[in-house]
């Protein structure tokens, strides 16, 4: 049996958002199986004090509910949509088709093609309906969250300062790192 400390190292505490106020970013994903990756985006936005709305909805398995969610996003006060999907990854494109909000797409790694399928089906949007597509998997989830922060920072001095501080801390950490 593993000691409890080893278990807790491998199993992060459940995500309990601390950011208050109306959600400004919607994080929608094609399946609950995407959550372990997309949780990184939710946690990062929460660290910036930006409340999120999080849903698992599929362009294929729950098309009507996905369309309703996307159509109502702006009216609910969301400013940015982060949409993640894997395989035949159409969710971000569908969100962009029904909402004028900026849609940031995160391709999920897939079992058979390692996410190349997700990336190509997400990035190859027809002219006129943009999806800003990020890297496959967790780097994409983190960068989509940071891009959402950068968008929101344009109209919010507190968020702009928090983004400056985040980047300064990141730079400091790299420069101070000691290699063996
Ligand atoms: C996509 O299919 C989801 O976004 C997910 O990445 C992938 C697999 O979904 P599950 O079969 O695990 O529900 O729609």
PDB file of C-alpha atoms and ligand atoms in Angstrom:
ATOM      1  CA  UNK A   1       0.000   0.000   0.000  1.00  0.00           C
ATOM      2  CA  UNK A   2       1.295   3.472  -0.871  1.00  0.00           C
ATOM      3  CA  UNK A   3       1.859   5.953   1.967  1.00  0.00           C
ATOM      4  CA  UNK A   4      -0.778   8.644   1.961  1.00  0.00           C
ATOM      5  CA  UNK A   5       1.804  11.358   1.211  1.00  0.00           C
ATOM      6  CA  UNK A   6       2.730   9.617  -2.070  1.00  0.00           C
ATOM      7  CA  UNK A   7      -0.934   9.393  -2.986  1.00  0.00           C
ATOM      8  CA  UNK A   8      -1.536  13.047  -2.278  1.00  0.00           C
ATOM      9  CA  UNK A   9       1.504  14.032  -4.389  1.00  0.00           C
ATOM     10  CA  UNK A  10       0.032  12.246  -7.392  1.00  0.00           C
ATOM     11  CA  UNK A  11      -3.571  13.216  -6.819  1.00  0.00           C
ATOM     12  CA  UNK A  12      -4.016  17.000  -6.761  1.00  0.00           C
ATOM     13  CA  UNK A  13      -6.789  18.383  -4.635  1.00  0.00           C
ATOM     14  CA  UNK A  14     -10.079  18.702  -6.515  1.00  0.00           C
ATOM     15  CA  UNK A  15     -10.434  22.030  -8.302  1.00  0.00           C
ATOM     16  CA  UNK A  16     -12.381  24.405  -6.109  1.00  0.00           C
ATOM     17  CA  UNK A  17     -12.562  27.805  -7.789  1.00  0.00           C
ATOM     18  CA  UNK A  18     -11.741  30.776  -5.596  1.00  0.00           C
ATOM     19  CA  UNK A  19     -12.313  33.519  -8.200  1.00  0.00           C
ATOM     20  CA  UNK A  20     -15.542  35.334  -7.490  1.00  0.00           C
ATOM     21  CA  UNK A  21     -17.835  37.417  -9.662  1.00  0.00           C
ATOM     22  CA  UNK A  22     -19.478  36.730 -12.976  1.00  0.00           C
ATOM     23  CA  UNK A  23     -17.640  34.249 -15.194  1.00  0.00           C
ATOM     24  CA  UNK A  24     -15.772  36.040 -17.994  1.00  0.00           C
ATOM     25  CA  UNK A  25     -14.315  32.959 -19.679  1.00  0.00           C
ATOM     26  CA  UNK A  26     -16.231  29.896 -20.762  1.00  0.00           C
ATOM     27  CA  UNK A  27     -14.275  26.643 -20.922  1.00  0.00           C
ATOM     28  CA  UNK A  28     -16.165  24.069 -22.937  1.00  0.00           C
ATOM     29  CA  UNK A  29     -14.837  20.619 -23.785  1.00  0.00           C
ATOM     30  CA  UNK A  30     -16.067  17.739 -25.866  1.00  0.00           C
ATOM     31  CA  UNK A  31     -15.942  15.204 -23.068  1.00  0.00           C
ATOM     32  CA  UNK A  32     -15.353  14.915 -19.357  1.00  0.00           C
ATOM     33  CA  UNK A  33     -12.256  12.931 -20.408  1.00  0.00           C
ATOM     34  CA  UNK A  34     -10.766  16.292 -21.514  1.00  0.00           C
ATOM     35  CA  UNK A  35     -11.052  17.779 -18.018  1.00  0.00           C
ATOM     36  CA  UNK A  36      -7.700  16.529 -16.619  1.00  0.00           C
ATOM     37  CA  UNK A  37      -5.997  18.622 -19.315  1.00  0.00           C
ATOM     38  CA  UNK A  38      -8.391  21.565 -19.332  1.00  0.00           C
ATOM     39  CA  UNK A  39      -8.320  21.806 -15.562  1.00  0.00           C
ATOM     40  CA  UNK A  40      -4.907  23.473 -16.039  1.00  0.00           C
ATOM     41  CA  UNK A  41      -6.623  26.336 -17.891  1.00  0.00           C
ATOM     42  CA  UNK A  42      -9.326  26.642 -15.245  1.00  0.00           C
ATOM     43  CA  UNK A  43      -6.774  26.673 -12.421  1.00  0.00           C
ATOM     44  CA  UNK A  44      -4.615  29.304 -14.137  1.00  0.00           C
ATOM     45  CA  UNK A  45      -7.555  31.617 -14.793  1.00  0.00           C
ATOM     46  CA  UNK A  46      -8.639  31.122 -11.204  1.00  0.00           C
ATOM     47  CA  UNK A  47      -5.151  32.204 -10.062  1.00  0.00           C
ATOM     48  CA  UNK A  48      -5.679  35.435 -12.016  1.00  0.00           C
ATOM     49  CA  UNK A  49      -8.974  35.927 -10.170  1.00  0.00           C
ATOM     50  CA  UNK A  50     -10.965  35.350 -13.363  1.00  0.00           C
ATOM     51  CA  UNK A  51     -14.119  33.325 -12.851  1.00  0.00           C
ATOM     52  CA  UNK A  52     -14.885  30.648 -15.421  1.00  0.00           C
ATOM     53  CA  UNK A  53     -17.901  28.715 -16.616  1.00  0.00           C
ATOM     54  CA  UNK A  54     -16.950  25.082 -17.284  1.00  0.00           C
ATOM     55  CA  UNK A  55     -18.997  22.601 -19.313  1.00  0.00           C
ATOM     56  CA  UNK A  56     -18.576  19.303 -21.104  1.00  0.00           C
ATOM     57  CA  UNK A  57     -20.636  19.528 -24.300  1.00  0.00           C
ATOM     58  CA  UNK A  58     -20.071  17.799 -27.601  1.00  0.00           C
ATOM     59  CA  UNK A  59     -20.613  19.054 -31.133  1.00  0.00           C
ATOM     60  CA  UNK A  60     -21.530  15.476 -32.007  1.00  0.00           C
ATOM     61  CA  UNK A  61     -23.057  13.835 -28.930  1.00  0.00           C
ATOM     62  CA  UNK A  62     -24.982  16.864 -27.598  1.00  0.00           C
ATOM     63  CA  UNK A  63     -25.237  19.187 -30.615  1.00  0.00           C
ATOM     64  CA  UNK A  64     -28.361  21.094 -29.526  1.00  0.00           C
ATOM     65  CA  UNK A  65     -27.047  21.766 -26.023  1.00  0.00           C
ATOM     66  CA  UNK A  66     -23.637  22.787 -27.411  1.00  0.00           C
ATOM     67  CA  UNK A  67     -25.276  25.249 -29.816  1.00  0.00           C
ATOM     68  CA  UNK A  68     -27.492  26.689 -27.066  1.00  0.00           C
ATOM     69  CA  UNK A  69     -24.474  27.145 -24.782  1.00  0.00           C
ATOM     70  CA  UNK A  70     -22.473  28.894 -27.507  1.00  0.00           C
ATOM     71  CA  UNK A  71     -25.365  31.104 -28.630  1.00  0.00           C
ATOM     72  CA  UNK A  72     -26.018  32.291 -25.077  1.00  0.00           C
ATOM     73  CA  UNK A  73     -22.366  32.806 -24.085  1.00  0.00           C
ATOM     74  CA  UNK A  74     -22.242  36.550 -24.770  1.00  0.00           C
ATOM     75  CA  UNK A  75     -25.569  37.210 -23.057  1.00  0.00           C
ATOM     76  CA  UNK A  76     -24.340  35.373 -19.975  1.00  0.00           C
ATOM     77  CA  UNK A  77     -21.457  37.860 -19.775  1.00  0.00           C
ATOM     78  CA  UNK A  78     -18.677  35.697 -21.149  1.00  0.00           C
ATOM     79  CA  UNK A  79     -15.978  37.605 -23.059  1.00  0.00           C
ATOM     80  CA  UNK A  80     -13.914  34.672 -24.339  1.00  0.00           C
ATOM     81  CA  UNK A  81     -14.627  31.017 -25.102  1.00  0.00           C
ATOM     82  CA  UNK A  82     -11.967  28.339 -24.724  1.00  0.00           C
ATOM     83  CA  UNK A  83     -13.094  25.209 -26.564  1.00  0.00           C
ATOM     84  CA  UNK A  84     -11.260  21.889 -26.323  1.00  0.00           C
ATOM     85  CA  UNK A  85     -11.939  18.738 -28.282  1.00  0.00           C
ATOM     86  CA  UNK A  86     -10.128  15.705 -29.595  1.00  0.00           C
ATOM     87  CA  UNK A  87     -10.271  13.544 -32.703  1.00  0.00           C
ATOM     88  CA  UNK A  88     -12.779  15.000 -35.154  1.00  0.00           C
ATOM     89  CA  UNK A  89     -12.538  18.203 -33.146  1.00  0.00           C
ATOM     90  CA  UNK A  90     -15.412  20.365 -34.360  1.00  0.00           C
ATOM     91  CA  UNK A  91     -16.507  21.962 -31.092  1.00  0.00           C
ATOM     92  CA  UNK A  92     -14.388  25.130 -31.330  1.00  0.00           C
ATOM     93  CA  UNK A  93     -15.515  25.721 -34.911  1.00  0.00           C
ATOM     94  CA  UNK A  94     -19.138  25.253 -33.941  1.00  0.00           C
ATOM     95  CA  UNK A  95     -18.715  27.740 -31.084  1.00  0.00           C
ATOM     96  CA  UNK A  96     -17.158  30.254 -33.473  1.00  0.00           C
ATOM     97  CA  UNK A  97     -20.021  29.665 -35.914  1.00  0.00           C
ATOM     98  CA  UNK A  98     -22.686  30.681 -33.394  1.00  0.00           C
ATOM     99  CA  UNK A  99     -20.869  33.261 -31.239  1.00  0.00           C
ATOM    100  CA  UNK A 100     -19.043  36.473 -32.106  1.00  0.00           C
ATOM    101  CA  UNK A 101     -16.822  36.074 -29.026  1.00  0.00           C
ATOM    102  CA  UNK A 102     -13.139  35.209 -29.517  1.00  0.00           C
ATOM    103  CA  UNK A 103     -12.886  31.410 -29.598  1.00  0.00           C
ATOM    104  CA  UNK A 104      -9.611  29.849 -28.478  1.00  0.00           C
ATOM    105  CA  UNK A 105      -9.320  26.216 -29.531  1.00  0.00           C
ATOM    106  CA  UNK A 106      -7.287  23.597 -27.694  1.00  0.00           C
ATOM    107  CA  UNK A 107      -6.747  20.315 -29.569  1.00  0.00           C
ATOM    108  CA  UNK A 108      -6.768  17.325 -27.242  1.00  0.00           C
ATOM    109  CA  UNK A 109      -4.253  14.528 -27.625  1.00  0.00           C
ATOM    110  CA  UNK A 110      -6.004  11.514 -29.121  1.00  0.00           C
ATOM    111  CA  UNK A 111      -5.201   7.843 -28.683  1.00  0.00           C
ATOM    112  CA  UNK A 112      -4.791   6.935 -32.336  1.00  0.00           C
ATOM    113  CA  UNK A 113      -3.169  10.007 -33.918  1.00  0.00           C
ATOM    114  CA  UNK A 114      -1.721  11.773 -30.849  1.00  0.00           C
ATOM    115  CA  UNK A 115      -3.781  14.891 -31.430  1.00  0.00           C
ATOM    116  CA  UNK A 116      -2.686  15.631 -34.981  1.00  0.00           C
ATOM    117  CA  UNK A 117      -6.251  14.820 -36.021  1.00  0.00           C
ATOM    118  CA  UNK A 118      -7.590  17.241 -33.381  1.00  0.00           C
ATOM    119  CA  UNK A 119      -5.149  19.973 -34.405  1.00  0.00           C
ATOM    120  CA  UNK A 120      -5.871  19.786 -38.118  1.00  0.00           C
ATOM    121  CA  UNK A 121      -9.643  19.572 -37.769  1.00  0.00           C
ATOM    122  CA  UNK A 122      -9.579  22.569 -35.431  1.00  0.00           C
ATOM    123  CA  UNK A 123      -7.106  24.816 -37.201  1.00  0.00           C
ATOM    124  CA  UNK A 124      -8.384  24.433 -40.771  1.00  0.00           C
ATOM    125  CA  UNK A 125     -11.358  26.746 -40.425  1.00  0.00           C
ATOM    126  CA  UNK A 126     -12.889  28.315 -43.512  1.00  0.00           C
ATOM    127  CA  UNK A 127     -12.199  32.016 -44.009  1.00  0.00           C
ATOM    128  CA  UNK A 128     -14.739  34.153 -42.156  1.00  0.00           C
ATOM    129  CA  UNK A 129     -15.125  32.071 -38.976  1.00  0.00           C
ATOM    130  CA  UNK A 130     -11.879  32.240 -36.993  1.00  0.00           C
ATOM    131  CA  UNK A 131     -10.716  29.897 -34.263  1.00  0.00           C
ATOM    132  CA  UNK A 132      -7.399  30.803 -32.622  1.00  0.00           C
ATOM    133  CA  UNK A 133      -5.881  27.348 -32.311  1.00  0.00           C
ATOM    134  CA  UNK A 134      -3.260  26.516 -29.699  1.00  0.00           C
ATOM    135  CA  UNK A 135      -0.820  23.665 -29.113  1.00  0.00           C
ATOM    136  CA  UNK A 136      -1.993  20.102 -28.514  1.00  0.00           C
ATOM    137  CA  UNK A 137      -2.723  19.240 -24.889  1.00  0.00           C
ATOM    138  CA  UNK A 138      -1.626  20.960 -21.702  1.00  0.00           C
ATOM    139  CA  UNK A 139       0.680  23.631 -23.239  1.00  0.00           C
ATOM    140  CA  UNK A 140      -2.277  24.653 -25.399  1.00  0.00           C
ATOM    141  CA  UNK A 141      -4.612  24.717 -22.409  1.00  0.00           C
ATOM    142  CA  UNK A 142      -2.219  26.953 -20.461  1.00  0.00           C
ATOM    143  CA  UNK A 143      -1.560  29.265 -23.403  1.00  0.00           C
ATOM    144  CA  UNK A 144      -5.260  29.560 -24.229  1.00  0.00           C
ATOM    145  CA  UNK A 145      -5.844  30.635 -20.630  1.00  0.00           C
ATOM    146  CA  UNK A 146      -2.996  33.164 -20.839  1.00  0.00           C
ATOM    147  CA  UNK A 147      -4.334  34.445 -24.149  1.00  0.00           C
ATOM    148  CA  UNK A 148      -7.753  34.907 -22.551  1.00  0.00           C
ATOM    149  CA  UNK A 149      -6.034  36.837 -19.751  1.00  0.00           C
ATOM    150  CA  UNK A 150      -4.275  39.010 -22.346  1.00  0.00           C
ATOM    151  CA  UNK A 151      -7.591  39.761 -24.075  1.00  0.00           C
ATOM    152  CA  UNK A 152      -9.276  40.678 -20.797  1.00  0.00           C
ATOM    153  CA  UNK A 153      -6.234  42.742 -19.743  1.00  0.00           C
ATOM    154  CA  UNK A 154      -6.965  45.215 -22.553  1.00  0.00           C
ATOM    155  CA  UNK A 155      -9.896  46.597 -20.602  1.00  0.00           C
ATOM    156  CA  UNK A 156      -8.857  45.891 -17.032  1.00  0.00           C
ATOM    157  CA  UNK A 157      -5.828  47.429 -15.319  1.00  0.00           C
ATOM    158  CA  UNK A 158      -5.832  44.859 -12.482  1.00  0.00           C
ATOM    159  CA  UNK A 159      -5.617  41.974 -14.930  1.00  0.00           C
ATOM    160  CA  UNK A 160      -2.945  43.756 -16.980  1.00  0.00           C
ATOM    161  CA  UNK A 161      -0.801  44.200 -13.868  1.00  0.00           C
ATOM    162  CA  UNK A 162      -1.366  40.566 -12.853  1.00  0.00           C
ATOM    163  CA  UNK A 163      -0.231  39.401 -16.306  1.00  0.00           C
ATOM    164  CA  UNK A 164       2.898  41.584 -16.121  1.00  0.00           C
ATOM    165  CA  UNK A 165       3.677  40.110 -12.687  1.00  0.00           C
ATOM    166  CA  UNK A 166       3.106  36.547 -13.929  1.00  0.00           C
ATOM    167  CA  UNK A 167       5.521  37.023 -16.815  1.00  0.00           C
ATOM    168  CA  UNK A 168       8.131  38.713 -14.633  1.00  0.00           C
ATOM    169  CA  UNK A 169       7.958  35.825 -12.151  1.00  0.00           C
ATOM    170  CA  UNK A 170       8.295  33.313 -14.980  1.00  0.00           C
ATOM    171  CA  UNK A 171      11.378  35.097 -16.344  1.00  0.00           C
ATOM    172  CA  UNK A 172      12.940  35.283 -12.866  1.00  0.00           C
ATOM    173  CA  UNK A 173      12.354  31.584 -12.288  1.00  0.00           C
ATOM    174  CA  UNK A 174      14.147  30.622 -15.517  1.00  0.00           C
ATOM    175  CA  UNK A 175      17.069  32.981 -14.937  1.00  0.00           C
ATOM    176  CA  UNK A 176      17.550  31.820 -11.346  1.00  0.00           C
ATOM    177  CA  UNK A 177      17.326  28.113 -12.121  1.00  0.00           C
ATOM    178  CA  UNK A 178      20.445  26.178 -11.111  1.00  0.00           C
ATOM    179  CA  UNK A 179      21.354  23.166 -13.163  1.00  0.00           C
ATOM    180  CA  UNK A 180      23.111  20.166 -11.570  1.00  0.00           C
TER     181      UNK A 180
HETATM  182  C1  LIG B   1     -13.937  14.280 -28.297  1.00  0.00           C
HETATM  183  O1  LIG B   1     -13.630  12.942 -28.322  1.00  0.00           O
HETATM  184  C2  LIG B   1     -13.643  14.738 -26.914  1.00  0.00           C
HETATM  185  O2  LIG B   1     -13.306  16.092 -26.916  1.00  0.00           O
HETATM  186  C3  LIG B   1     -12.513  13.848 -26.467  1.00  0.00           C
HETATM  187  O3  LIG B   1     -11.258  14.497 -26.603  1.00  0.00           O
HETATM  188  C4  LIG B   1     -12.595  12.681 -27.410  1.00  0.00           C
HETATM  189  C5  LIG B   1     -12.863  11.364 -26.705  1.00  0.00           C
HETATM  190  O4  LIG B   1     -14.029  11.490 -25.925  1.00  0.00           O
HETATM  191  P1  LIG B   1     -14.481  10.310 -24.961  1.00  0.00           P
HETATM  192  O5  LIG B   1     -14.748   9.117 -25.844  1.00  0.00           O
HETATM  193  O6  LIG B   1     -13.353  10.079 -23.995  1.00  0.00           O
HETATM  194  O7  LIG B   1     -15.718  10.810 -24.260  1.00  0.00           O
HETATM  195  O8  LIG B   1     -15.251  14.540 -28.641  1.00  0.00           O
END
